Coordinates of C-alpha atoms and ligand atoms in Angstrom, one line a residue:
M1 CA -6.9 20.8 -21.3
L2 CA -8.8 23.4 -19.1
A3 CA -11.3 26.1 -20.3
G4 CA -9.3 28.8 -22.0
L5 CA -6.2 27.1 -21.5
N6 CA -4.6 25.7 -24.6
G7 CA -1.7 23.7 -22.8
H8 CA -1.4 20.9 -20.5
G9 CA -0.2 20.6 -16.8
L10 CA 1.6 17.7 -15.5
F11 CA 1.8 17.5 -11.7
F12 CA 4.2 15.1 -10.0
G13 CA 3.0 14.4 -6.4
N14 CA 2.8 12.0 -3.6
M15 CA 2.4 12.4 0.1
K16 CA 5.4 10.0 0.5
G17 CA 9.1 11.3 -0.1
G18 CA 11.7 9.3 -2.0
V19 CA 9.2 7.4 -4.4
G20 CA 10.9 9.1 -7.4
K21 CA 8.8 12.3 -8.0
S22 CA 11.8 14.5 -9.0
T23 CA 13.6 11.7 -10.6
L24 CA 10.8 10.8 -12.9
C25 CA 10.0 14.4 -13.4
M26 CA 13.3 15.2 -14.8
Y27 CA 13.8 12.2 -17.0
T28 CA 10.2 12.1 -18.4
L29 CA 10.4 15.9 -19.0
E30 CA 13.3 15.6 -20.9
M31 CA 12.0 12.6 -22.8
I32 CA 8.7 14.3 -23.7
Q33 CA 10.8 17.2 -25.0
K34 CA 12.5 14.8 -27.3
L35 CA 9.5 13.1 -28.4
R36 CA 7.7 16.5 -29.0
P37 CA 10.5 19.1 -29.7
N38 CA 7.8 21.7 -30.7
L39 CA 6.3 21.8 -27.1
D40 CA 6.9 24.8 -25.1
I41 CA 7.9 23.4 -21.8
L42 CA 8.0 25.1 -18.4
L43 CA 9.3 23.3 -15.2
I44 CA 7.8 24.7 -11.9
D45 CA 9.7 23.3 -8.8
T46 CA 7.7 24.0 -5.6
D47 CA 9.8 21.9 -3.4
P48 CA 11.8 24.0 -1.0
Q49 CA 14.7 21.5 -1.6
G50 CA 14.8 22.6 -5.2
T51 CA 16.2 19.3 -6.5
S52 CA 14.7 19.3 -10.0
S53 CA 15.0 23.2 -10.8
K54 CA 18.7 22.9 -9.8
M55 CA 19.7 19.8 -11.5
M56 CA 17.6 20.7 -14.9
K57 CA 19.8 23.8 -15.3
S58 CA 22.0 21.9 -17.8
I59 CA 19.1 20.6 -19.7
L60 CA 16.6 23.7 -19.8
A61 CA 17.0 27.3 -20.7
P62 CA 16.9 29.6 -17.7
E63 CA 13.4 31.0 -18.7
Q64 CA 12.1 27.4 -18.8
I65 CA 12.7 26.9 -15.0
R66 CA 10.8 28.5 -12.1
F67 CA 11.8 27.6 -8.5
M68 CA 8.7 28.7 -6.5
P69 CA 9.1 26.9 -3.0
M70 CA 5.9 26.3 -1.2
G71 CA 6.3 25.8 2.7
D72 CA 4.0 24.0 5.1
R73 CA 2.1 27.2 6.0
Y74 CA -0.2 28.9 3.6
D75 CA 1.5 31.5 1.5
G76 CA -1.3 33.4 -0.5
A77 CA 1.4 35.5 -2.2
I78 CA 3.6 32.5 -3.8
M79 CA 0.3 30.7 -4.5
S80 CA -1.1 33.5 -6.7
T81 CA 2.4 33.9 -8.4
I82 CA 2.3 30.3 -9.2
D83 CA -1.2 30.6 -10.5
G84 CA -0.4 33.5 -12.6
V85 CA 2.9 31.9 -14.0
M86 CA 1.0 28.8 -15.0
K87 CA -1.9 30.4 -16.5
S88 CA 0.3 32.7 -18.7
H89 CA 2.1 29.7 -19.9
L90 CA -0.8 27.5 -20.4
V91 CA -2.8 30.0 -22.6
K92 CA 0.0 29.5 -25.4
D93 CA -0.5 26.8 -28.0
N94 CA 1.6 23.7 -27.5
S95 CA 2.5 24.5 -24.1
L96 CA 3.3 22.1 -21.2
V97 CA 3.8 22.9 -17.5
V98 CA 5.6 20.2 -15.5
V99 CA 5.3 20.7 -11.6
D100 CA 7.5 19.0 -9.1
T101 CA 6.3 19.0 -5.7
A102 CA 7.5 18.2 -2.2
A103 CA 6.2 15.3 -0.2
G104 CA 3.2 15.9 2.0
K105 CA -0.4 16.0 1.9
I106 CA -2.1 17.8 -0.9
G107 CA -3.0 20.8 1.3
N108 CA -2.8 24.3 -0.4
I109 CA -0.8 23.0 -3.5
W110 CA -4.4 21.6 -4.6
Q111 CA -4.9 25.0 -6.2
V112 CA -1.9 24.2 -8.5
A113 CA -3.2 20.7 -9.1
L114 CA -6.4 21.9 -10.2
L115 CA -4.8 23.8 -13.0
C116 CA -3.2 20.5 -14.1
N117 CA -4.8 18.0 -16.5
T118 CA -2.8 15.1 -15.1
M119 CA -1.2 14.0 -11.9
I120 CA 1.7 11.6 -12.0
V121 CA 2.0 9.7 -8.8
P122 CA 5.0 7.5 -8.5
T123 CA 5.1 4.6 -5.9
S124 CA 7.2 1.4 -5.2
L125 CA 5.2 -1.8 -4.8
S126 CA 6.1 -1.9 -1.0
W127 CA 3.1 -1.4 1.3
T128 CA 5.1 1.4 3.1
D129 CA 4.8 3.3 -0.1
M130 CA 1.6 2.0 -1.6
Q131 CA -0.5 2.8 1.5
P132 CA 0.3 6.6 1.5
T133 CA -0.1 6.7 -2.2
I134 CA -3.6 5.3 -1.9
D135 CA -4.4 7.8 0.8
Y136 CA -3.0 10.5 -1.3
V137 CA -5.1 9.4 -4.3
Q138 CA -8.3 9.2 -2.2
E139 CA -7.7 12.7 -0.8
I140 CA -7.4 14.0 -4.4
D141 CA -10.6 12.2 -5.3
A142 CA -12.3 13.8 -2.6
R143 CA -11.0 17.3 -3.6
K144 CA -12.1 16.7 -7.2
E145 CA -15.6 15.8 -5.9
D146 CA -15.8 18.9 -3.7
Y147 CA -14.8 21.1 -6.7
T148 CA -16.8 19.1 -9.2
S149 CA -13.6 18.8 -11.3
M150 CA -12.9 16.0 -13.8
T151 CA -9.1 16.7 -13.5
P152 CA -6.4 16.1 -12.6
H153 CA -6.5 12.7 -14.0
I154 CA -4.4 10.4 -12.0
I155 CA -1.5 8.2 -13.5
V156 CA 0.0 5.9 -11.0
V157 CA 3.7 5.0 -12.1
P158 CA 5.2 1.9 -10.4
N159 CA 8.9 2.9 -9.8
R160 CA 11.9 1.1 -8.5
T161 CA 10.4 -2.3 -9.2
S162 CA 12.6 -5.2 -9.6
P163 CA 14.0 -5.5 -13.1
N164 CA 12.5 -9.1 -12.8
Q165 CA 9.2 -8.2 -11.6
K166 CA 6.5 -9.9 -13.6
D167 CA 3.5 -9.9 -11.1
Y168 CA 1.9 -6.4 -10.8
S169 CA -1.4 -7.7 -9.3
L170 CA -0.8 -5.7 -6.0
I171 CA -0.8 -2.4 -7.7
N172 CA -3.3 -3.4 -10.2
N173 CA -5.8 -4.7 -7.6
A174 CA -5.4 -1.6 -5.6
A175 CA -5.8 0.6 -8.7
K176 CA -9.2 -1.1 -9.4
S177 CA -10.9 0.7 -6.5
L178 CA -9.3 3.9 -7.3
N179 CA -10.0 6.4 -10.0
V180 CA -6.6 5.9 -11.6
I181 CA -4.7 4.4 -14.5
V182 CA -1.4 2.6 -14.0
A183 CA 1.5 3.5 -16.4
P184 CA 4.3 1.1 -17.7
P185 CA 6.6 0.5 -14.7
V186 CA 10.1 1.9 -14.3
S187 CA 12.6 -0.5 -12.6
D188 CA 15.2 0.1 -9.9
F189 CA 18.5 0.8 -11.6
S190 CA 21.8 1.7 -10.0
I191 CA 22.5 4.0 -13.0
V192 CA 19.5 6.2 -11.8
K193 CA 20.8 6.3 -8.2
H194 CA 24.1 7.5 -9.3
S195 CA 23.0 10.0 -11.9
S196 CA 20.3 11.6 -9.8
H197 CA 22.5 13.3 -7.5
D198 CA 24.1 15.0 -10.5
Y199 CA 21.6 15.0 -13.2
K200 CA 23.4 14.8 -16.6
G201 CA 20.3 14.0 -18.6
L202 CA 19.2 11.3 -20.9
K203 CA 22.5 11.2 -22.9
D204 CA 24.2 10.0 -19.7
V205 CA 21.8 6.9 -19.6
E206 CA 21.5 6.2 -23.3
K207 CA 21.4 2.6 -24.5
S208 CA 20.5 1.4 -20.9
R209 CA 17.3 -0.5 -20.1
F210 CA 16.4 2.5 -17.9
Y211 CA 16.4 4.8 -20.9
Q212 CA 14.0 2.4 -22.7
E213 CA 11.6 2.2 -19.8
I214 CA 11.6 6.2 -19.6
E215 CA 10.9 6.2 -23.4
T216 CA 8.0 3.7 -23.0
L217 CA 6.7 5.9 -20.1
G218 CA 7.2 9.2 -22.0
N219 CA 5.3 7.8 -25.1
F220 CA 2.7 6.7 -22.7
I221 CA 2.3 10.1 -21.3
V222 CA 2.3 11.9 -24.7
S223 CA -0.3 9.5 -26.1
H224 CA -2.5 9.8 -23.1
V225 CA -2.2 13.3 -21.9
L226 CA -1.3 15.4 -25.0
S227 CA -3.9 13.7 -27.2
G228 CA -6.8 14.0 -24.7
E229 CA -7.2 10.2 -24.5
L230 CA -7.1 10.5 -20.7
D231 CA -10.3 12.9 -20.8
R232 CA -12.0 10.2 -22.8
I233 CA -11.1 7.2 -20.6
F234 CA -12.1 9.0 -17.4
A235 CA -15.3 10.3 -18.9
E236 CA -16.5 6.7 -19.4
Ligands
ADP1 N1 14.0 4.0 -10.8 C1 15.0 4.2 -9.9 N2 16.0 3.3 -9.7 C2 16.9 3.7 -8.8 N3 16.8 4.7 -7.9 C3 15.9 5.5 -8.1 C4 14.7 5.4 -9.0 N4 14.0 6.4 -8.8 C5 14.4 7.2 -7.8 N5 15.5 6.7 -7.3 C6 16.3 7.3 -6.2 O1 15.6 7.4 -5.1 C7 15.8 8.5 -4.4 C8 14.6 9.4 -4.1 O2 14.2 9.9 -5.4 P1 13.6 11.2 -5.6 O3 13.2 11.4 -7.1 O4 14.4 12.2 -5.1 O5 12.2 11.1 -4.8 P2 11.2 12.3 -4.3 O6 11.4 13.4 -5.3 O7 9.8 11.6 -4.6 O8 11.3 12.6 -2.9 C9 16.9 9.2 -5.1 O9 18.3 8.9 -4.6 C10 16.8 8.6 -6.5 O10 18.1 8.5 -7.1
MG2 MG1 11.8 15.4 -4.9

């Protein structure tokens, strides 16, 4: 929670594309809504591709979705609009803003991240994803230092792991030297690949192992982010 703002911001980001930012954003958003029905949730999609804002139309009310594309070049107008939309939502009690972003360096969207309590960074366990993820996290850390900001706290989510994966030492070792916590993993499931082109929501994946993993991840986010637990962990 930031000074004067009662709500929480969840920012889905990674320099790397295709790591599951939009997919995890959509499923965890819906799961959090299920777990905390009283939350007032707003989705802001800043990716010009507009994946999550388009697909969540069947799940969220129109006033809960904002498509605010941010290009490569700095656009002060869209930036201050996002800033205003976020702040006017976050002043409300029980509010949550979920931001889905395009791949790329943190760049100017840092201003949006700075309004968020938590950043969710999905990655697979392959080095082609892990290396850019580490670079991204280090860049955020440097920004936080420049701005003397404790937030956004960073949660790395192992995604598309093998359903039989038991050894997480690669990511856990990498995390040791970074200012992050690692969330429960989400496996690679064909049910996800099929449904994410045409998102039909959690009801479409009910009773699957994927649903259970999203439930575990949703509970993890609810317990760590909404309770203020992360503020305590990172203050140590
Ligand atoms: N856990 C998963 N299991 C299987 N496929 C996944 C999983 N997470 C993401 N995908 C697939 O990977 C592709 C990229 O995911 P997406 O969420 O669009 O990534 P990003 O938003 O980071 O670019 C999509 O086709 C999506 O269906
Ligand atoms: Mg995306």
